[in-house]
Short mmCIF file of C-alpha atoms in Angstrom, two decimals:
data_model
loop_
_atom_site.label_atom_id
_atom_site.label_comp_id
_atom_site.label_asym_id
_atom_site.label_seq_id
_atom_site.Cartn_x
_atom_site.Cartn_y
_atom_site.Cartn_z
CA MET A 1 -38.93 27.62 39.33
CA SER A 2 -37.52 25.24 36.94
CA ARG A 3 -39.00 21.83 35.59
CA VAL A 4 -36.96 18.76 34.68
CA LEU A 5 -38.17 17.60 31.24
CA ALA A 6 -36.19 14.33 31.06
CA VAL A 7 -33.34 12.56 32.39
CA ALA A 8 -31.25 9.85 30.64
CA PRO A 9 -28.39 7.77 31.80
CA ALA A 10 -25.85 6.34 29.50
CA LEU A 11 -23.42 3.43 30.21
CA PRO A 12 -20.57 1.98 28.41
CA GLY A 13 -20.38 -1.61 27.00
CA PRO A 14 -22.25 -4.44 28.46
CA PRO A 15 -22.65 -5.15 32.02
CA HIS A 16 -19.80 -7.27 33.76
CA ALA A 17 -20.73 -9.29 36.89
CA GLN A 18 -18.74 -8.23 40.04
CA GLU A 19 -17.00 -11.43 40.37
CA ALA A 20 -15.60 -11.20 36.67
CA ILE A 21 -14.47 -7.61 37.62
CA SER A 22 -12.75 -9.07 40.52
CA ASP A 23 -10.93 -11.64 38.68
CA VAL A 24 -9.47 -8.95 36.73
CA VAL A 25 -8.68 -6.07 39.32
CA VAL A 26 -7.50 -8.42 42.03
CA PRO A 27 -4.17 -9.55 40.38
CA LEU A 28 -3.59 -5.88 39.05
CA VAL A 29 -3.96 -4.59 42.82
CA ALA A 30 -2.74 -7.20 45.04
CA GLY A 31 -0.06 -9.08 43.00
CA ALA A 32 1.22 -12.02 44.71
CA ASP A 33 -0.13 -10.80 48.12
CA ALA A 34 -2.68 -13.61 48.93
CA GLY A 35 -3.89 -11.92 52.16
CA THR A 36 -4.68 -8.48 50.00
CA ALA A 37 -6.17 -10.64 47.40
CA ARG A 38 -8.72 -12.25 49.80
CA LEU A 39 -9.53 -8.94 51.48
CA LEU A 40 -10.25 -7.06 48.23
CA ARG A 41 -12.70 -9.99 47.24
CA ARG A 42 -14.38 -9.87 50.34
CA LEU A 43 -14.84 -6.02 49.89
CA HIS A 44 -16.09 -6.63 46.39
CA ARG A 45 -18.69 -8.99 47.65
CA ASN A 46 -19.92 -6.78 50.41
CA SER A 47 -20.12 -3.62 48.24
CA GLY A 48 -23.70 -3.99 47.41
CA VAL A 49 -22.49 -4.09 43.68
CA ARG A 50 -23.77 -6.98 41.45
CA THR A 51 -22.83 -5.60 37.93
CA ARG A 52 -21.01 -2.46 36.70
CA HIS A 53 -20.17 -1.10 33.30
CA LEU A 54 -16.70 -0.50 32.48
CA ALA A 55 -15.04 2.04 30.01
CA LEU A 56 -12.61 -0.51 28.32
CA ALA A 57 -12.87 -4.25 27.91
CA PRO A 58 -11.61 -5.75 31.32
CA GLU A 59 -8.50 -7.38 29.78
CA GLU A 60 -7.29 -3.82 28.89
CA TYR A 61 -6.83 -2.60 32.29
CA ALA A 62 -3.56 -4.54 32.83
CA GLY A 63 -2.06 -2.25 30.18
CA LEU A 64 -3.32 0.96 31.73
CA ARG A 65 -0.64 2.47 33.68
CA ASP A 66 -0.02 5.91 32.57
CA PHE A 67 -2.07 8.97 33.61
CA THR A 68 -1.74 10.38 29.97
CA ASP A 69 -3.23 7.33 28.34
CA ALA A 70 -5.67 7.09 31.07
CA ASN A 71 -6.75 10.60 30.48
CA ASP A 72 -6.91 10.61 26.74
CA LEU A 73 -9.24 7.55 26.96
CA TYR A 74 -11.38 9.70 29.23
CA LEU A 75 -11.48 12.23 26.84
CA THR A 76 -12.36 10.06 23.81
CA VAL A 77 -14.49 7.44 25.53
CA GLY A 78 -16.14 9.99 27.79
CA THR A 79 -17.02 12.35 24.80
CA GLU A 80 -18.85 9.72 22.95
CA LEU A 81 -20.74 8.45 26.25
CA ALA A 82 -21.63 12.22 27.26
CA ALA A 83 -22.92 12.81 23.85
CA ARG A 84 -25.39 9.77 24.07
CA ALA A 85 -26.58 10.65 27.40
CA ALA A 86 -27.35 14.33 26.15
CA ARG A 87 -28.87 13.15 22.85
CA ASP A 88 -31.05 10.69 24.77
CA ALA A 89 -32.46 13.33 27.38
CA LEU A 90 -32.95 15.75 24.34
CA THR A 91 -34.92 13.32 22.50
CA ARG A 92 -36.99 12.25 25.64
CA ALA A 93 -37.63 15.88 26.41
CA GLY A 94 -38.74 16.65 22.87
CA ILE A 95 -36.03 19.55 22.87
CA ALA A 96 -34.02 20.34 19.65
CA PRO A 97 -30.34 20.56 20.23
CA GLU A 98 -30.33 24.12 18.78
CA ALA A 99 -32.77 25.37 21.41
CA VAL A 100 -30.40 24.71 24.15
CA ASP A 101 -29.22 28.01 25.76
CA PHE A 102 -27.19 26.79 28.63
CA VAL A 103 -24.67 23.61 29.25
CA LEU A 104 -23.65 22.77 32.54
CA PHE A 105 -20.99 19.73 32.46
CA THR A 106 -19.58 18.12 35.54
CA SER A 107 -17.07 15.37 36.09
CA VAL A 108 -14.26 14.53 38.50
CA THR A 109 -12.52 11.45 36.75
CA GLY A 110 -10.55 13.27 34.22
CA ILE A 111 -9.97 16.74 32.96
CA GLY A 112 -9.49 18.64 29.33
CA ALA A 113 -9.22 22.09 28.17
CA PRO A 114 -11.22 22.48 25.84
CA SER A 115 -13.60 20.44 28.24
CA VAL A 116 -16.01 17.84 27.17
CA ASP A 117 -18.87 20.35 26.89
CA ALA A 118 -16.96 22.08 24.01
CA ALA A 119 -16.79 19.09 22.04
CA LEU A 120 -20.41 18.42 22.52
CA VAL A 121 -21.56 21.32 20.69
CA PRO A 122 -20.59 20.22 17.17
CA LEU A 123 -21.44 16.73 18.20
CA LEU A 124 -24.91 17.64 19.27
CA GLY A 125 -25.63 20.33 17.16
CA LEU A 126 -25.86 22.95 19.67
CA ARG A 127 -25.72 26.69 18.86
CA THR A 128 -22.29 28.28 18.73
CA ASP A 129 -23.19 30.89 21.12
CA VAL A 130 -24.66 28.47 23.68
CA LYS A 131 -23.63 29.24 27.35
CA ARG A 132 -21.17 26.62 28.91
CA LEU A 133 -20.21 25.99 32.40
CA PRO A 134 -17.77 23.23 32.88
CA SER A 135 -17.09 22.12 36.63
CA PHE A 136 -14.43 19.89 38.14
CA GLY A 137 -14.11 18.90 42.04
CA LEU A 138 -17.63 18.44 43.10
CA GLY A 139 -17.17 14.66 43.04
CA CYS A 140 -20.32 12.67 43.78
CA ALA A 141 -22.16 15.71 44.52
CA GLY A 142 -21.81 16.83 41.19
CA GLY A 143 -25.27 15.53 39.60
CA ALA A 144 -27.33 17.26 42.66
CA ALA A 145 -25.23 20.59 42.59
CA GLY A 146 -25.40 20.64 38.76
CA LEU A 147 -29.41 20.41 39.03
CA ALA A 148 -29.14 23.28 41.70
CA ARG A 149 -26.97 25.50 39.70
CA VAL A 150 -28.94 25.03 36.53
CA HIS A 151 -32.17 25.81 38.71
CA ASP A 152 -30.44 29.13 39.67
CA TYR A 153 -29.52 30.10 35.95
CA LEU A 154 -33.26 29.41 34.90
CA THR A 155 -34.48 31.34 37.73
CA GLY A 156 -32.77 34.31 36.29
CA HIS A 157 -33.54 33.18 32.62
CA PRO A 158 -37.04 31.79 32.86
CA HIS A 159 -37.70 31.50 28.95
CA ASP A 160 -34.27 29.32 28.59
CA VAL A 161 -33.61 25.56 28.03
CA ALA A 162 -30.60 24.24 30.04
CA LEU A 163 -28.59 20.85 29.58
CA LEU A 164 -26.88 19.38 32.44
CA VAL A 165 -24.26 16.48 31.62
CA CYS A 166 -22.43 14.31 34.26
CA LEU A 167 -19.46 11.96 32.92
CA GLU A 168 -17.58 9.65 35.37
CA LEU A 169 -14.94 7.03 34.05
CA CYS A 170 -13.82 5.98 37.30
CA SER A 171 -12.43 2.84 36.36
CA LEU A 172 -9.70 4.88 34.40
CA THR A 173 -8.40 5.75 37.83
CA LEU A 174 -7.45 2.36 38.77
CA GLN A 175 -4.13 2.16 40.74
CA HIS A 176 -1.89 -0.77 40.09
CA GLY A 177 -0.54 -2.24 43.40
CA GLY A 178 -2.89 0.48 45.28
CA THR A 179 -3.41 -1.38 48.46
CA GLU A 180 -4.27 1.40 50.90
CA PRO A 181 -7.78 0.74 52.39
CA ALA A 182 -9.53 3.50 50.30
CA ASP A 183 -7.90 2.19 47.17
CA LEU A 184 -9.47 -1.06 47.83
CA VAL A 185 -12.77 -0.14 48.83
CA ALA A 186 -13.19 1.99 45.60
CA ASN A 187 -11.98 -0.75 43.48
CA GLY A 188 -15.29 -2.53 44.21
CA LEU A 189 -17.52 0.37 44.37
CA PHE A 190 -17.34 2.73 41.70
CA GLY A 191 -18.75 2.20 37.74
CA ASP A 192 -18.54 4.16 34.59
CA GLY A 193 -21.37 5.93 33.15
CA ALA A 194 -22.98 9.34 32.30
CA GLY A 195 -26.19 11.04 32.57
CA ALA A 196 -27.95 14.04 31.34
CA ALA A 197 -31.02 16.10 32.20
CA VAL A 198 -33.02 18.57 30.31
CA LEU A 199 -34.51 21.63 32.38
CA VAL A 200 -36.50 24.59 31.33
CA GLY A 201 -37.52 27.84 33.26
CA ARG A 202 -40.86 28.47 34.28
CA ASP A 203 -41.80 31.00 31.30
CA HIS A 204 -40.69 28.16 28.70
CA PRO A 205 -43.81 26.62 27.03
CA ALA A 206 -43.07 23.28 27.85
CA ALA A 207 -42.76 24.06 31.72
CA ALA A 208 -46.73 24.32 31.85
CA THR A 209 -47.46 20.76 30.54
CA ALA A 210 -44.29 18.62 31.35
CA ALA A 211 -44.67 15.57 33.21
CA GLY A 212 -41.39 15.81 35.01
CA PRO A 213 -40.90 17.36 38.33
CA GLU A 214 -40.32 20.95 39.38
CA VAL A 215 -37.38 22.13 41.13
CA VAL A 216 -38.64 24.18 44.19
CA ALA A 217 -35.32 25.05 45.99
CA SER A 218 -31.77 23.72 46.71
CA GLY A 219 -29.08 23.74 49.82
CA SER A 220 -25.46 23.21 50.02
CA ARG A 221 -23.25 22.63 53.11
CA LEU A 222 -19.76 22.37 53.70
CA TYR A 223 -18.73 20.32 56.71
CA PRO A 224 -15.67 22.05 58.56
CA GLY A 225 -12.73 19.93 59.35
CA THR A 226 -13.54 16.90 56.85
CA GLY A 227 -11.33 17.96 53.97
CA ALA A 228 -9.38 15.05 54.38
CA ASP A 229 -12.12 12.41 54.46
CA LEU A 230 -13.27 12.49 50.64
CA GLY A 231 -11.55 13.52 47.43
CA TRP A 232 -8.44 12.70 45.16
CA ARG A 233 -4.73 13.16 45.40
CA ILE A 234 -3.68 13.84 41.96
CA GLY A 235 0.14 12.93 40.91
CA ALA A 236 2.07 11.37 38.53
CA SER A 237 0.10 8.19 38.56
CA GLY A 238 -3.10 10.13 38.27
CA PHE A 239 -6.17 10.20 40.39
CA ARG A 240 -5.84 8.29 43.79
CA ILE A 241 -9.10 8.11 46.02
CA VAL A 242 -9.35 9.86 49.46
CA LEU A 243 -11.96 7.84 51.17
CA SER A 244 -12.50 7.88 55.06
CA ALA A 245 -14.07 5.43 57.11
CA ASN A 246 -15.44 8.54 59.11
CA LEU A 247 -18.01 9.41 56.21
CA PRO A 248 -21.09 7.55 57.82
CA ALA A 249 -20.14 9.33 61.07
CA VAL A 250 -20.26 12.71 59.20
CA VAL A 251 -23.64 11.70 57.82
CA HIS A 252 -24.84 10.59 61.21
CA ALA A 253 -23.82 13.83 63.09
CA GLU A 254 -24.73 16.63 60.42
CA LEU A 255 -27.40 15.57 57.75
CA ALA A 256 -30.52 15.63 59.90
CA GLY A 257 -30.45 19.32 60.57
CA ASP A 258 -29.66 20.21 56.91
CA VAL A 259 -32.48 17.98 55.52
CA GLU A 260 -34.91 19.50 58.16
CA GLY A 261 -34.10 22.88 57.78
CA LEU A 262 -34.34 23.06 53.95
CA LEU A 263 -37.64 21.13 54.28
CA ALA A 264 -38.86 23.41 56.98
CA ALA A 265 -38.34 26.56 55.34
CA HIS A 266 -40.98 25.14 52.70
CA GLY A 267 -43.48 24.05 55.56
CA LEU A 268 -42.24 20.11 55.07
CA LYS A 269 -41.07 17.61 57.46
CA PRO A 270 -39.13 14.42 56.47
CA GLY A 271 -42.21 12.45 56.74
CA ASP A 272 -43.81 14.36 53.98
CA VAL A 273 -41.27 13.53 51.48
CA THR A 274 -42.82 10.70 49.31
CA ARG A 275 -39.37 9.83 47.33
CA TRP A 276 -35.88 10.26 48.35
CA VAL A 277 -33.27 10.35 45.26
CA VAL A 278 -29.96 9.61 47.10
CA HIS A 279 -26.71 9.04 45.18
CA ALA A 280 -25.53 5.39 45.60
CA GLY A 281 -22.53 6.30 47.79
CA GLY A 282 -22.39 2.61 49.02
CA PRO A 283 -24.27 0.65 51.55
CA LYS A 284 -22.87 2.17 54.71
CA ILE A 285 -23.65 5.59 53.35
CA LEU A 286 -27.27 4.67 52.23
CA ASP A 287 -27.53 2.83 55.85
CA ALA A 288 -26.47 6.20 57.56
CA VAL A 289 -28.86 8.20 55.55
CA GLU A 290 -31.84 5.95 56.38
CA GLN A 291 -31.05 5.85 60.17
CA THR A 292 -30.07 9.52 60.60
CA LEU A 293 -33.41 10.60 58.93
CA GLY A 294 -35.61 7.77 60.26
CA LEU A 295 -36.55 6.84 56.92
CA PRO A 296 -38.65 3.60 56.06
CA ASP A 297 -36.75 0.51 54.97
CA ASP A 298 -37.81 0.90 51.47
CA ALA A 299 -37.18 4.53 51.25
CA LEU A 300 -33.91 4.27 49.09
CA ALA A 301 -34.75 1.06 47.06
CA ALA A 302 -33.99 3.12 43.84
CA SER A 303 -30.66 3.93 45.27
CA ARG A 304 -29.70 0.46 46.23
CA ALA A 305 -31.10 -0.74 42.80
CA SER A 306 -28.68 1.56 41.10
CA LEU A 307 -25.71 0.65 43.21
CA ALA A 308 -26.74 -3.33 42.58
CA ALA A 309 -26.90 -2.69 38.84
CA VAL A 310 -24.47 0.04 38.01
CA GLY A 311 -22.19 0.75 41.16
CA ASN A 312 -21.46 4.23 42.40
CA LEU A 313 -21.25 6.50 39.27
CA SER A 314 -20.08 9.54 41.29
CA SER A 315 -21.72 12.77 39.94
CA ALA A 316 -23.95 10.64 37.36
CA SER A 317 -25.22 8.41 40.25
CA VAL A 318 -28.22 10.81 41.07
CA LEU A 319 -29.07 11.03 37.73
CA ASP A 320 -29.41 7.43 37.47
CA VAL A 321 -31.31 7.03 40.60
CA LEU A 322 -33.69 10.13 39.48
CA ASP A 323 -34.31 8.12 36.32
CA ARG A 324 -35.34 5.06 38.25
CA THR A 325 -37.50 7.11 40.50
CA LEU A 326 -39.17 8.62 37.46
CA GLN A 327 -40.02 5.30 35.53
CA ALA A 328 -41.49 4.00 38.86
CA GLY A 329 -44.14 6.89 39.10
CA PRO A 330 -43.82 9.17 42.20
CA PRO A 331 -47.25 10.48 43.70
CA PRO A 332 -48.34 13.50 41.52
CA GLY A 333 -48.04 16.81 43.31
CA SER A 334 -45.79 15.36 46.13
CA PRO A 335 -42.48 16.46 47.30
CA GLY A 336 -39.24 14.68 46.76
CA LEU A 337 -35.66 15.27 47.83
CA LEU A 338 -32.50 14.57 45.72
CA LEU A 339 -29.39 14.81 47.80
CA ALA A 340 -25.51 13.71 47.16
CA PHE A 341 -22.33 13.90 49.10
CA GLY A 342 -18.97 15.31 47.84
CA PRO A 343 -15.40 16.27 48.55
CA GLY A 344 -15.43 18.94 51.45
CA VAL A 345 -17.03 16.93 52.94
CA SER A 346 -20.12 18.67 51.41
CA VAL A 347 -23.76 17.90 50.85
CA GLU A 348 -26.06 19.21 47.93
CA MET A 349 -29.81 18.95 48.45
CA VAL A 350 -32.43 19.76 45.71
CA LEU A 351 -36.08 19.92 46.94
CA LEU A 352 -38.57 18.63 44.09
CA ARG A 353 -42.27 18.34 43.59
CA TRP A 354 -43.46 15.72 41.40
CA SER A 355 -45.53 16.99 38.55
CA ALA A 356 -49.44 16.87 39.08
CA ALA A 357 -49.53 15.88 35.56
CA GLY A 358 -47.22 12.90 36.21
#
């Protein structure tokens, strides 16, 4: 097993009201097309988002038209944000940076080689022999998959300390004049942010006394024939969202069997789970999860609160939801399930057990 010692989100700048973001984004996307402008504002209002944090000041997005400039900003702004999340998580965990043995970094809104995790080594004071694993392409599932793969590493290295860092600057992928339905939906849904988690293996001294949840198991599923439903098209204008209206139907058709299978392997049923940590993919995705699994109306309250306050943070979303869940104090000793959907379409699930000490 492994144990989560601490989780910390990090958000850029002040929160901006959704209406204020609409005032900036609508002219850039719709231009003089009044019909598209009205549709975009309606989508923003119905997104479940009240406020979002942005990598740049709102007025700066008018000048952001070049993929090179956007990616350069991703690396400079994003590295600082990722470092802040990691520092906060390490401080909350009471772990010195030089004690970290393994770093997994995941992101899907920018690219770099060396990747952001390499820049974090000197910024955080990590050892130069720290093991690093950068990941690109998992999308919104990256945070859940990251926890699962860190758990796998710690199972084989039970004395070690691991750091997971998720970074997403979704606003830098804004497509000027992008009026495809997926562009319009994404413009009102995604926010910018980072998240970090510190975990230790079962033989680390902190594992026995930590208040954070134990990672019990994980599960992954790739749904055949859904590759065109979620992801990016990457070209001269940068990252362009692929987001199908079919996603809720995929959740309805597939999720229950996967969740029930993972839980059954550990003698559990969905009704035994006391806290659901679901990435804030949007109102329709959250509704589909609730309906498919037959969850109570308040089961995804932390996910809906995260969506309202910061939008969908892609890979960092589940860490924001997990942080909110931990602050609310889940029932000690009870099971929790963390899950997120990503390109593929795929689902990543992590079975947790809330600490008896919590």
